């Protein structure tokens, strides 16, 4: 959500249990975001972002661009694209330490196959475990996403498969008041 806040019409905030984005003062939940042009593929809880390539914001009503969704926000639309295999193979491993003792391990592997790189496979996996910035708040997330795609001169096909599980103990709860 930090990348989304680079747009001046967007306010991105997060707690240890969920991410929230507001566009032009109107909340946009994960259900209202589009993933690879499909609405409703996210949920309200803490989101995985390790498999995302880009995020685009349409500030203001996006129904002219996306059509009418079953649940849309008048503030705007968030369009997310998953990582796809690039022309050059990649093999990346990242380990991050943060919070009060949280360790995050990420793997990102991608390659193209076939005549002219017609078929692509991109695998992203993540494991994060440990205490967050809040004392006694432990967060664990495991996920794996596999993106399969096919590119020809006349068409492009994409299939994204994923598994995500979050577990949190001792999370902080917050109340907000508006006048």
Short mmCIF file of N, CA and C in Angstrom, two decimals:
data_model
loop_
_atom_site.label_atom_id
_atom_site.label_comp_id
_atom_site.label_asym_id
_atom_site.label_seq_id
_atom_site.Cartn_x
_atom_site.Cartn_y
_atom_site.Cartn_z
N UNK A 1 0.81 -1.20 0.00
CA UNK A 1 0.00 0.00 0.00
C UNK A 1 0.85 1.26 0.00
N UNK A 2 2.13 1.17 0.37
CA UNK A 2 3.00 2.34 0.37
C UNK A 2 3.20 2.88 -1.04
N UNK A 3 3.31 2.02 -2.04
CA UNK A 3 3.50 2.46 -3.42
C UNK A 3 2.27 3.21 -3.90
N UNK A 4 1.09 2.77 -3.50
CA UNK A 4 -0.14 3.43 -3.94
C UNK A 4 -0.23 4.86 -3.41
N UNK A 5 0.38 5.14 -2.27
CA UNK A 5 0.29 6.46 -1.68
C UNK A 5 1.14 7.50 -2.41
N UNK A 6 1.89 7.10 -3.44
CA UNK A 6 2.64 8.06 -4.24
C UNK A 6 1.71 8.94 -5.07
N UNK A 7 0.49 8.50 -5.30
CA UNK A 7 -0.53 9.29 -5.99
C UNK A 7 -1.13 10.25 -4.96
N UNK A 8 -1.20 11.56 -5.25
CA UNK A 8 -1.71 12.51 -4.26
C UNK A 8 -3.18 12.32 -3.87
N UNK A 9 -3.97 11.63 -4.68
CA UNK A 9 -5.37 11.41 -4.33
C UNK A 9 -5.57 10.18 -3.45
N UNK A 10 -4.45 9.48 -3.15
CA UNK A 10 -4.53 8.22 -2.41
C UNK A 10 -3.92 8.37 -1.02
N UNK A 11 -4.62 7.81 -0.04
CA UNK A 11 -4.09 7.72 1.31
C UNK A 11 -4.05 6.24 1.66
N UNK A 12 -2.84 5.71 1.84
CA UNK A 12 -2.68 4.29 2.15
C UNK A 12 -2.25 4.16 3.60
N UNK A 13 -2.91 3.27 4.31
CA UNK A 13 -2.53 3.00 5.69
C UNK A 13 -2.63 1.50 5.93
N UNK A 14 -1.98 1.06 6.99
CA UNK A 14 -2.00 -0.36 7.29
C UNK A 14 -1.87 -0.57 8.79
N UNK A 15 -2.46 -1.64 9.27
CA UNK A 15 -2.25 -2.09 10.63
C UNK A 15 -1.57 -3.44 10.52
N UNK A 16 -1.38 -4.09 11.64
CA UNK A 16 -0.75 -5.40 11.58
C UNK A 16 -1.70 -6.46 11.06
N UNK A 17 -3.00 -6.15 10.90
CA UNK A 17 -3.94 -7.17 10.46
C UNK A 17 -4.60 -6.88 9.11
N UNK A 18 -4.57 -5.64 8.62
CA UNK A 18 -5.16 -5.38 7.31
C UNK A 18 -4.55 -4.13 6.68
N UNK A 19 -4.72 -4.04 5.36
CA UNK A 19 -4.28 -2.89 4.58
C UNK A 19 -5.51 -2.11 4.16
N UNK A 20 -5.38 -0.78 4.08
CA UNK A 20 -6.52 0.03 3.66
C UNK A 20 -6.03 1.14 2.75
N UNK A 21 -6.80 1.41 1.70
CA UNK A 21 -6.50 2.47 0.76
C UNK A 21 -7.74 3.34 0.64
N UNK A 22 -7.55 4.66 0.67
CA UNK A 22 -8.66 5.56 0.36
C UNK A 22 -8.25 6.40 -0.84
N UNK A 23 -9.17 6.54 -1.78
CA UNK A 23 -8.95 7.37 -2.97
C UNK A 23 -10.00 8.46 -2.94
N UNK A 24 -9.51 9.70 -2.94
CA UNK A 24 -10.39 10.87 -2.85
C UNK A 24 -11.32 10.78 -1.65
N UNK A 25 -10.81 10.24 -0.54
CA UNK A 25 -11.57 10.18 0.71
C UNK A 25 -12.53 9.01 0.83
N UNK A 26 -12.59 8.16 -0.17
CA UNK A 26 -13.50 7.01 -0.14
C UNK A 26 -12.68 5.73 -0.04
N UNK A 27 -13.03 4.88 0.93
CA UNK A 27 -12.29 3.64 1.14
C UNK A 27 -12.43 2.69 -0.05
N UNK A 28 -11.34 2.04 -0.39
CA UNK A 28 -11.32 1.02 -1.43
C UNK A 28 -10.78 -0.25 -0.79
N UNK A 29 -11.65 -1.25 -0.71
CA UNK A 29 -11.23 -2.51 -0.09
C UNK A 29 -10.64 -3.43 -1.15
N UNK A 30 -10.06 -4.53 -0.68
CA UNK A 30 -9.50 -5.51 -1.60
C UNK A 30 -10.53 -6.07 -2.56
N UNK A 31 -11.79 -6.13 -2.11
CA UNK A 31 -12.86 -6.64 -2.97
C UNK A 31 -13.11 -5.72 -4.16
N UNK A 32 -12.74 -4.45 -4.03
CA UNK A 32 -12.98 -3.49 -5.09
C UNK A 32 -11.79 -3.33 -6.03
N UNK A 33 -10.68 -4.00 -5.73
CA UNK A 33 -9.50 -3.92 -6.58
C UNK A 33 -9.58 -4.95 -7.70
N UNK A 34 -8.87 -4.67 -8.78
CA UNK A 34 -8.83 -5.58 -9.93
C UNK A 34 -7.46 -6.23 -9.98
N UNK A 35 -7.43 -7.53 -10.15
CA UNK A 35 -6.18 -8.26 -10.31
C UNK A 35 -6.20 -8.88 -11.70
N UNK A 36 -5.27 -8.47 -12.56
CA UNK A 36 -5.23 -8.92 -13.95
C UNK A 36 -6.58 -8.71 -14.63
N UNK A 37 -7.18 -7.56 -14.37
CA UNK A 37 -8.46 -7.11 -14.95
C UNK A 37 -9.68 -7.90 -14.46
N UNK A 38 -9.54 -8.63 -13.36
CA UNK A 38 -10.66 -9.38 -12.78
C UNK A 38 -10.97 -8.76 -11.41
N UNK A 39 -12.23 -8.32 -11.18
CA UNK A 39 -12.56 -7.70 -9.90
C UNK A 39 -12.77 -8.73 -8.79
N UNK A 40 -12.57 -8.27 -7.55
CA UNK A 40 -12.92 -9.08 -6.39
C UNK A 40 -11.98 -10.22 -6.05
N UNK A 41 -10.73 -10.17 -6.49
CA UNK A 41 -9.81 -11.27 -6.25
C UNK A 41 -9.03 -11.11 -4.95
N UNK A 42 -9.16 -9.98 -4.28
CA UNK A 42 -8.49 -9.74 -3.01
C UNK A 42 -9.51 -9.72 -1.89
N UNK A 43 -9.04 -9.73 -0.66
CA UNK A 43 -9.91 -9.64 0.51
C UNK A 43 -9.48 -8.45 1.35
N UNK A 44 -10.10 -8.25 2.50
CA UNK A 44 -9.86 -7.09 3.33
C UNK A 44 -8.64 -7.25 4.24
N UNK A 45 -8.22 -8.45 4.51
CA UNK A 45 -7.14 -8.67 5.47
C UNK A 45 -5.77 -8.32 4.88
N UNK A 46 -4.71 -8.61 5.62
CA UNK A 46 -3.34 -8.30 5.20
C UNK A 46 -3.03 -8.99 3.87
N UNK A 47 -2.69 -8.20 2.88
CA UNK A 47 -2.52 -8.71 1.52
C UNK A 47 -1.09 -9.11 1.23
N UNK A 48 -0.92 -10.09 0.38
CA UNK A 48 0.39 -10.44 -0.16
C UNK A 48 0.63 -9.54 -1.37
N UNK A 49 1.84 -9.04 -1.49
CA UNK A 49 2.18 -8.20 -2.64
C UNK A 49 3.42 -8.70 -3.37
N UNK A 50 4.03 -9.77 -2.88
CA UNK A 50 5.27 -10.25 -3.47
C UNK A 50 5.11 -10.76 -4.90
N UNK A 51 3.92 -11.05 -5.33
CA UNK A 51 3.69 -11.57 -6.69
C UNK A 51 3.20 -10.48 -7.64
N UNK A 52 3.13 -9.23 -7.19
CA UNK A 52 2.61 -8.15 -8.02
C UNK A 52 3.72 -7.42 -8.76
N UNK A 53 3.47 -7.14 -10.03
CA UNK A 53 4.40 -6.40 -10.88
C UNK A 53 4.12 -4.91 -10.81
N UNK A 54 2.82 -4.53 -10.85
CA UNK A 54 2.49 -3.12 -10.90
C UNK A 54 1.12 -2.85 -10.30
N UNK A 55 0.93 -1.58 -9.95
CA UNK A 55 -0.36 -1.10 -9.44
C UNK A 55 -0.66 0.22 -10.13
N UNK A 56 -1.84 0.31 -10.70
CA UNK A 56 -2.27 1.53 -11.39
C UNK A 56 -3.53 2.04 -10.71
N UNK A 57 -3.62 3.36 -10.55
CA UNK A 57 -4.77 3.96 -9.89
C UNK A 57 -5.55 4.78 -10.89
N UNK A 58 -6.86 4.55 -10.93
CA UNK A 58 -7.76 5.39 -11.71
C UNK A 58 -8.52 6.21 -10.68
N UNK A 59 -8.17 7.47 -10.56
CA UNK A 59 -8.79 8.34 -9.58
C UNK A 59 -10.12 8.83 -10.12
N UNK A 60 -11.17 8.68 -9.31
CA UNK A 60 -12.51 9.01 -9.75
C UNK A 60 -13.22 7.75 -10.22
N UNK A 61 -14.48 7.85 -10.55
CA UNK A 61 -15.22 6.66 -10.97
C UNK A 61 -14.55 5.96 -12.15
N UNK A 62 -14.30 4.67 -12.00
CA UNK A 62 -13.59 3.93 -13.03
C UNK A 62 -14.48 3.07 -13.90
N UNK A 63 -15.80 3.24 -13.78
CA UNK A 63 -16.70 2.36 -14.53
C UNK A 63 -16.58 2.54 -16.04
N UNK A 64 -16.13 3.71 -16.49
CA UNK A 64 -15.93 3.90 -17.93
C UNK A 64 -14.79 3.05 -18.45
N UNK A 65 -13.84 2.75 -17.59
CA UNK A 65 -12.68 1.95 -17.98
C UNK A 65 -12.90 0.47 -17.69
N UNK A 66 -13.47 0.16 -16.53
CA UNK A 66 -13.58 -1.23 -16.10
C UNK A 66 -14.95 -1.84 -16.34
N UNK A 67 -15.93 -1.02 -16.64
CA UNK A 67 -17.30 -1.53 -16.70
C UNK A 67 -17.88 -1.54 -15.30
N UNK A 68 -19.07 -2.03 -15.14
CA UNK A 68 -19.71 -2.03 -13.84
C UNK A 68 -19.35 -3.30 -13.09
N UNK A 69 -18.77 -3.13 -11.92
CA UNK A 69 -18.43 -4.27 -11.07
C UNK A 69 -19.54 -4.47 -10.04
N UNK A 70 -19.55 -5.61 -9.41
CA UNK A 70 -20.57 -5.88 -8.41
C UNK A 70 -20.35 -5.05 -7.15
N UNK A 71 -19.16 -4.52 -6.97
CA UNK A 71 -18.85 -3.73 -5.78
C UNK A 71 -17.77 -2.73 -6.19
N UNK A 72 -18.12 -1.48 -6.40
CA UNK A 72 -17.12 -0.51 -6.84
C UNK A 72 -17.13 0.70 -5.92
N UNK A 73 -16.09 1.49 -5.99
CA UNK A 73 -15.94 2.68 -5.15
C UNK A 73 -16.02 3.92 -6.02
N UNK A 74 -16.77 4.95 -5.59
CA UNK A 74 -16.81 6.18 -6.36
C UNK A 74 -15.50 6.96 -6.30
N UNK A 75 -14.62 6.63 -5.32
CA UNK A 75 -13.35 7.33 -5.19
C UNK A 75 -12.35 6.97 -6.26
N UNK A 76 -12.40 5.72 -6.72
CA UNK A 76 -11.45 5.30 -7.73
C UNK A 76 -11.29 3.80 -7.78
N UNK A 77 -10.38 3.37 -8.62
CA UNK A 77 -10.15 1.95 -8.86
C UNK A 77 -8.65 1.67 -8.78
N UNK A 78 -8.30 0.52 -8.21
CA UNK A 78 -6.92 0.08 -8.17
C UNK A 78 -6.80 -1.14 -9.08
N UNK A 79 -5.91 -1.04 -10.08
CA UNK A 79 -5.69 -2.11 -11.05
C UNK A 79 -4.31 -2.72 -10.75
N UNK A 80 -4.28 -4.00 -10.41
CA UNK A 80 -3.04 -4.70 -10.07
C UNK A 80 -2.70 -5.72 -11.16
N UNK A 81 -1.42 -5.86 -11.44
CA UNK A 81 -0.97 -6.84 -12.44
C UNK A 81 0.04 -7.77 -11.78
N UNK A 82 -0.13 -9.07 -12.01
CA UNK A 82 0.79 -10.04 -11.44
C UNK A 82 2.08 -10.09 -12.26
N UNK A 83 3.15 -10.56 -11.63
CA UNK A 83 4.44 -10.72 -12.31
C UNK A 83 4.33 -11.84 -13.32
N UNK A 84 4.91 -11.62 -14.49
CA UNK A 84 4.95 -12.63 -15.54
C UNK A 84 6.39 -12.86 -15.94
N UNK A 85 6.67 -14.01 -16.50
CA UNK A 85 8.03 -14.33 -16.92
C UNK A 85 8.51 -13.31 -17.94
N UNK A 86 9.74 -12.86 -17.78
CA UNK A 86 10.34 -11.89 -18.69
C UNK A 86 11.19 -12.63 -19.72
N UNK A 87 11.68 -11.92 -20.71
CA UNK A 87 12.52 -12.53 -21.75
C UNK A 87 13.78 -13.14 -21.15
N UNK A 88 14.32 -12.49 -20.13
CA UNK A 88 15.51 -12.98 -19.46
C UNK A 88 15.11 -13.73 -18.19
N UNK A 89 15.59 -14.96 -17.97
CA UNK A 89 15.22 -15.70 -16.76
C UNK A 89 15.68 -14.98 -15.49
N UNK A 90 14.93 -15.15 -14.40
CA UNK A 90 15.34 -14.57 -13.12
C UNK A 90 15.27 -15.62 -12.02
N UNK A 91 16.18 -15.50 -11.07
CA UNK A 91 16.24 -16.36 -9.89
C UNK A 91 16.65 -15.45 -8.73
N UNK A 92 15.67 -14.98 -7.97
CA UNK A 92 15.93 -14.02 -6.90
C UNK A 92 15.48 -14.57 -5.55
N UNK A 93 16.32 -14.37 -4.53
CA UNK A 93 16.00 -14.73 -3.16
C UNK A 93 16.29 -13.50 -2.30
N UNK A 94 15.33 -13.13 -1.43
CA UNK A 94 15.48 -11.96 -0.57
C UNK A 94 15.14 -12.36 0.86
N UNK A 95 15.97 -11.93 1.80
CA UNK A 95 15.70 -12.15 3.22
C UNK A 95 15.71 -10.78 3.90
N UNK A 96 14.64 -10.48 4.66
CA UNK A 96 14.49 -9.19 5.31
C UNK A 96 14.20 -9.39 6.79
N UNK A 97 14.82 -8.58 7.62
CA UNK A 97 14.57 -8.59 9.06
C UNK A 97 13.92 -7.27 9.41
N UNK A 98 12.80 -7.31 10.16
CA UNK A 98 12.12 -6.08 10.52
C UNK A 98 11.33 -6.26 11.81
N UNK A 99 10.70 -5.17 12.25
CA UNK A 99 9.88 -5.21 13.46
C UNK A 99 10.72 -5.52 14.68
N UNK A 100 10.17 -6.30 15.56
CA UNK A 100 10.84 -6.68 16.79
C UNK A 100 11.45 -8.07 16.68
N UNK A 101 11.59 -8.58 15.49
CA UNK A 101 12.17 -9.90 15.32
C UNK A 101 11.48 -10.70 14.23
N UNK A 102 10.95 -10.02 13.24
CA UNK A 102 10.26 -10.68 12.14
C UNK A 102 11.24 -10.93 10.99
N UNK A 103 11.22 -12.14 10.46
CA UNK A 103 12.07 -12.49 9.33
C UNK A 103 11.17 -12.83 8.14
N UNK A 104 11.51 -12.26 6.98
CA UNK A 104 10.75 -12.50 5.76
C UNK A 104 11.69 -13.09 4.71
N UNK A 105 11.26 -14.20 4.10
CA UNK A 105 12.03 -14.84 3.04
C UNK A 105 11.17 -14.88 1.79
N UNK A 106 11.72 -14.39 0.67
CA UNK A 106 11.00 -14.36 -0.60
C UNK A 106 11.81 -15.04 -1.68
N UNK A 107 11.11 -15.76 -2.55
CA UNK A 107 11.72 -16.40 -3.71
C UNK A 107 10.93 -15.95 -4.94
N UNK A 108 11.64 -15.57 -5.99
CA UNK A 108 11.02 -15.14 -7.25
C UNK A 108 11.80 -15.78 -8.39
N UNK A 109 11.16 -16.71 -9.11
CA UNK A 109 11.80 -17.45 -10.19
C UNK A 109 10.93 -17.35 -11.43
N UNK A 110 11.52 -17.02 -12.57
CA UNK A 110 10.75 -16.93 -13.80
C UNK A 110 11.57 -17.32 -15.02
N UNK A 111 10.89 -17.91 -16.01
CA UNK A 111 11.57 -18.30 -17.24
C UNK A 111 10.54 -18.48 -18.36
N UNK A 112 10.99 -18.25 -19.59
CA UNK A 112 10.17 -18.46 -20.78
C UNK A 112 10.68 -19.68 -21.52
N UNK A 113 9.75 -20.40 -22.19
CA UNK A 113 10.06 -21.63 -22.91
C UNK A 113 9.41 -21.59 -24.29
N UNK A 114 9.78 -22.54 -25.14
CA UNK A 114 9.14 -22.70 -26.45
C UNK A 114 9.71 -21.77 -27.49
N UNK A 115 9.17 -21.88 -28.70
CA UNK A 115 9.62 -21.06 -29.83
C UNK A 115 9.40 -19.59 -29.53
N UNK A 116 10.48 -18.82 -29.52
CA UNK A 116 10.38 -17.39 -29.28
C UNK A 116 9.91 -17.03 -27.89
N UNK A 117 10.03 -17.93 -26.93
CA UNK A 117 9.58 -17.65 -25.57
C UNK A 117 8.06 -17.61 -25.45
N UNK A 118 7.39 -18.47 -26.19
CA UNK A 118 5.93 -18.46 -26.23
C UNK A 118 5.30 -18.71 -24.85
N UNK A 119 5.85 -19.62 -24.06
CA UNK A 119 5.28 -19.97 -22.76
C UNK A 119 6.14 -19.41 -21.63
N UNK A 120 5.49 -18.93 -20.58
CA UNK A 120 6.21 -18.39 -19.44
C UNK A 120 5.69 -18.94 -18.13
N UNK A 121 6.62 -19.10 -17.18
CA UNK A 121 6.28 -19.52 -15.82
C UNK A 121 6.99 -18.57 -14.86
N UNK A 122 6.24 -18.03 -13.89
CA UNK A 122 6.81 -17.17 -12.85
C UNK A 122 6.28 -17.66 -11.51
N UNK A 123 7.17 -18.00 -10.60
CA UNK A 123 6.79 -18.51 -9.28
C UNK A 123 7.29 -17.54 -8.22
N UNK A 124 6.39 -17.11 -7.35
CA UNK A 124 6.71 -16.23 -6.23
C UNK A 124 6.23 -16.90 -4.96
N UNK A 125 7.12 -17.01 -3.98
CA UNK A 125 6.77 -17.62 -2.69
C UNK A 125 7.29 -16.73 -1.58
N UNK A 126 6.58 -16.73 -0.46
CA UNK A 126 6.96 -15.90 0.68
C UNK A 126 6.68 -16.63 1.97
N UNK A 127 7.56 -16.44 2.94
CA UNK A 127 7.34 -16.90 4.31
C UNK A 127 7.79 -15.76 5.22
N UNK A 128 6.89 -15.27 6.06
CA UNK A 128 7.24 -14.24 7.05
C UNK A 128 6.75 -14.75 8.40
N UNK A 129 7.59 -14.57 9.41
CA UNK A 129 7.24 -15.07 10.74
C UNK A 129 7.98 -14.26 11.78
N UNK A 130 7.26 -13.87 12.84
CA UNK A 130 7.91 -13.18 13.94
C UNK A 130 7.03 -12.11 14.53
N UNK A 131 7.61 -11.39 15.48
CA UNK A 131 6.90 -10.34 16.18
C UNK A 131 6.92 -9.07 15.35
N UNK A 132 5.79 -8.38 15.30
CA UNK A 132 5.72 -7.12 14.55
C UNK A 132 6.29 -6.00 15.41
N UNK A 133 6.11 -4.77 14.99
CA UNK A 133 6.60 -3.62 15.75
C UNK A 133 5.91 -3.49 17.10
N UNK A 134 4.76 -4.15 17.26
CA UNK A 134 4.03 -4.12 18.53
C UNK A 134 4.41 -5.33 19.38
N UNK A 135 4.72 -5.10 20.62
CA UNK A 135 5.12 -6.17 21.52
C UNK A 135 4.02 -7.22 21.63
N UNK A 136 4.40 -8.48 21.61
CA UNK A 136 3.51 -9.64 21.73
C UNK A 136 2.55 -9.81 20.56
N UNK A 137 2.78 -9.13 19.45
CA UNK A 137 1.96 -9.27 18.24
C UNK A 137 2.76 -10.11 17.26
N UNK A 138 2.40 -11.38 17.11
CA UNK A 138 3.11 -12.29 16.21
C UNK A 138 2.31 -12.48 14.93
N UNK A 139 3.01 -12.38 13.80
CA UNK A 139 2.37 -12.49 12.49
C UNK A 139 3.12 -13.52 11.65
N UNK A 140 2.36 -14.42 11.04
CA UNK A 140 2.92 -15.41 10.13
C UNK A 140 2.12 -15.38 8.83
N UNK A 141 2.83 -15.33 7.71
CA UNK A 141 2.18 -15.41 6.40
C UNK A 141 3.00 -16.34 5.52
N UNK A 142 2.30 -17.24 4.85
CA UNK A 142 2.91 -18.13 3.86
C UNK A 142 2.10 -18.01 2.58
N UNK A 143 2.80 -17.91 1.45
CA UNK A 143 2.07 -17.91 0.19
C UNK A 143 2.95 -18.44 -0.92
N UNK A 144 2.28 -18.88 -1.96
CA UNK A 144 2.94 -19.24 -3.20
C UNK A 144 1.98 -18.88 -4.34
N UNK A 145 2.53 -18.21 -5.36
CA UNK A 145 1.76 -17.83 -6.53
C UNK A 145 2.51 -18.30 -7.77
N UNK A 146 1.78 -18.94 -8.68
CA UNK A 146 2.36 -19.42 -9.93
C UNK A 146 1.60 -18.74 -11.06
N UNK A 147 2.33 -18.03 -11.90
CA UNK A 147 1.73 -17.35 -13.05
C UNK A 147 2.19 -18.06 -14.32
N UNK A 148 1.24 -18.60 -15.08
CA UNK A 148 1.51 -19.26 -16.36
C UNK A 148 0.97 -18.37 -17.47
N UNK A 149 1.76 -18.13 -18.49
CA UNK A 149 1.24 -17.31 -19.58
C UNK A 149 1.72 -17.84 -20.93
N UNK A 150 0.99 -17.43 -21.96
CA UNK A 150 1.31 -17.79 -23.34
C UNK A 150 1.19 -16.53 -24.18
N UNK A 151 2.20 -16.27 -24.99
CA UNK A 151 2.19 -15.09 -25.87
C UNK A 151 2.43 -15.52 -27.30
N UNK A 152 1.52 -15.13 -28.16
CA UNK A 152 1.71 -15.34 -29.60
C UNK A 152 1.58 -13.99 -30.29
N UNK A 153 1.73 -13.98 -31.59
CA UNK A 153 1.59 -12.73 -32.35
C UNK A 153 0.17 -12.17 -32.23
N UNK A 154 -0.83 -13.07 -32.11
CA UNK A 154 -2.22 -12.64 -32.14
C UNK A 154 -2.95 -12.69 -30.79
N UNK A 155 -2.32 -13.29 -29.78
CA UNK A 155 -3.05 -13.40 -28.51
C UNK A 155 -2.11 -13.50 -27.32
N UNK A 156 -2.69 -13.30 -26.14
CA UNK A 156 -1.98 -13.42 -24.89
C UNK A 156 -2.93 -14.05 -23.87
N UNK A 157 -2.46 -15.09 -23.21
CA UNK A 157 -3.27 -15.80 -22.22
C UNK A 157 -2.50 -15.84 -20.91
N UNK A 158 -3.21 -15.72 -19.79
CA UNK A 158 -2.57 -15.71 -18.49
C UNK A 158 -3.42 -16.47 -17.48
N UNK A 159 -2.76 -17.29 -16.64
CA UNK A 159 -3.43 -18.01 -15.57
C UNK A 159 -2.61 -17.82 -14.30
N UNK A 160 -3.24 -17.29 -13.25
CA UNK A 160 -2.58 -17.07 -11.98
C UNK A 160 -3.20 -17.99 -10.94
N UNK A 161 -2.36 -18.82 -10.31
CA UNK A 161 -2.79 -19.72 -9.25
C UNK A 161 -2.09 -19.29 -7.97
N UNK A 162 -2.81 -19.28 -6.84
CA UNK A 162 -2.16 -18.85 -5.62
C UNK A 162 -2.74 -19.47 -4.37
N UNK A 163 -1.91 -19.49 -3.35
CA UNK A 163 -2.29 -19.97 -2.03
C UNK A 163 -1.73 -18.98 -1.02
N UNK A 164 -2.56 -18.54 -0.08
CA UNK A 164 -2.16 -17.56 0.93
C UNK A 164 -2.78 -17.93 2.26
N UNK A 165 -1.97 -17.92 3.32
CA UNK A 165 -2.51 -18.15 4.66
C UNK A 165 -1.84 -17.16 5.61
N UNK A 166 -2.65 -16.49 6.42
CA UNK A 166 -2.19 -15.56 7.44
C UNK A 166 -2.56 -16.12 8.80
N UNK A 167 -1.68 -15.94 9.77
CA UNK A 167 -1.99 -16.31 11.15
C UNK A 167 -1.41 -15.21 12.04
N UNK A 168 -2.26 -14.68 12.92
CA UNK A 168 -1.81 -13.60 13.78
C UNK A 168 -2.30 -13.82 15.20
N UNK A 169 -1.41 -13.60 16.15
CA UNK A 169 -1.72 -13.75 17.57
C UNK A 169 -1.39 -12.44 18.26
N UNK A 170 -2.31 -11.93 19.07
CA UNK A 170 -2.06 -10.71 19.84
C UNK A 170 -2.10 -9.44 19.02
N UNK A 171 -2.87 -9.45 17.93
CA UNK A 171 -2.88 -8.27 17.07
C UNK A 171 -3.49 -7.07 17.76
N UNK A 172 -3.08 -5.92 17.30
CA UNK A 172 -3.56 -4.65 17.84
C UNK A 172 -4.87 -4.29 17.14
N UNK A 173 -5.79 -3.75 17.89
CA UNK A 173 -7.04 -3.27 17.31
C UNK A 173 -7.07 -1.77 17.47
N UNK A 174 -7.69 -1.10 16.54
CA UNK A 174 -7.72 0.37 16.57
C UNK A 174 -9.14 0.85 16.33
N UNK A 175 -9.45 1.98 16.91
CA UNK A 175 -10.70 2.67 16.69
C UNK A 175 -10.38 4.03 16.11
N UNK A 176 -11.21 4.49 15.18
CA UNK A 176 -11.03 5.85 14.67
C UNK A 176 -12.36 6.58 14.79
N UNK A 177 -12.26 7.84 15.09
CA UNK A 177 -13.44 8.67 15.26
C UNK A 177 -13.38 9.83 14.28
N UNK A 178 -14.50 10.16 13.71
CA UNK A 178 -14.59 11.30 12.79
C UNK A 178 -15.63 12.26 13.29
N UNK A 179 -15.34 13.51 13.13
CA UNK A 179 -16.31 14.53 13.58
C UNK A 179 -17.16 15.02 12.46
#
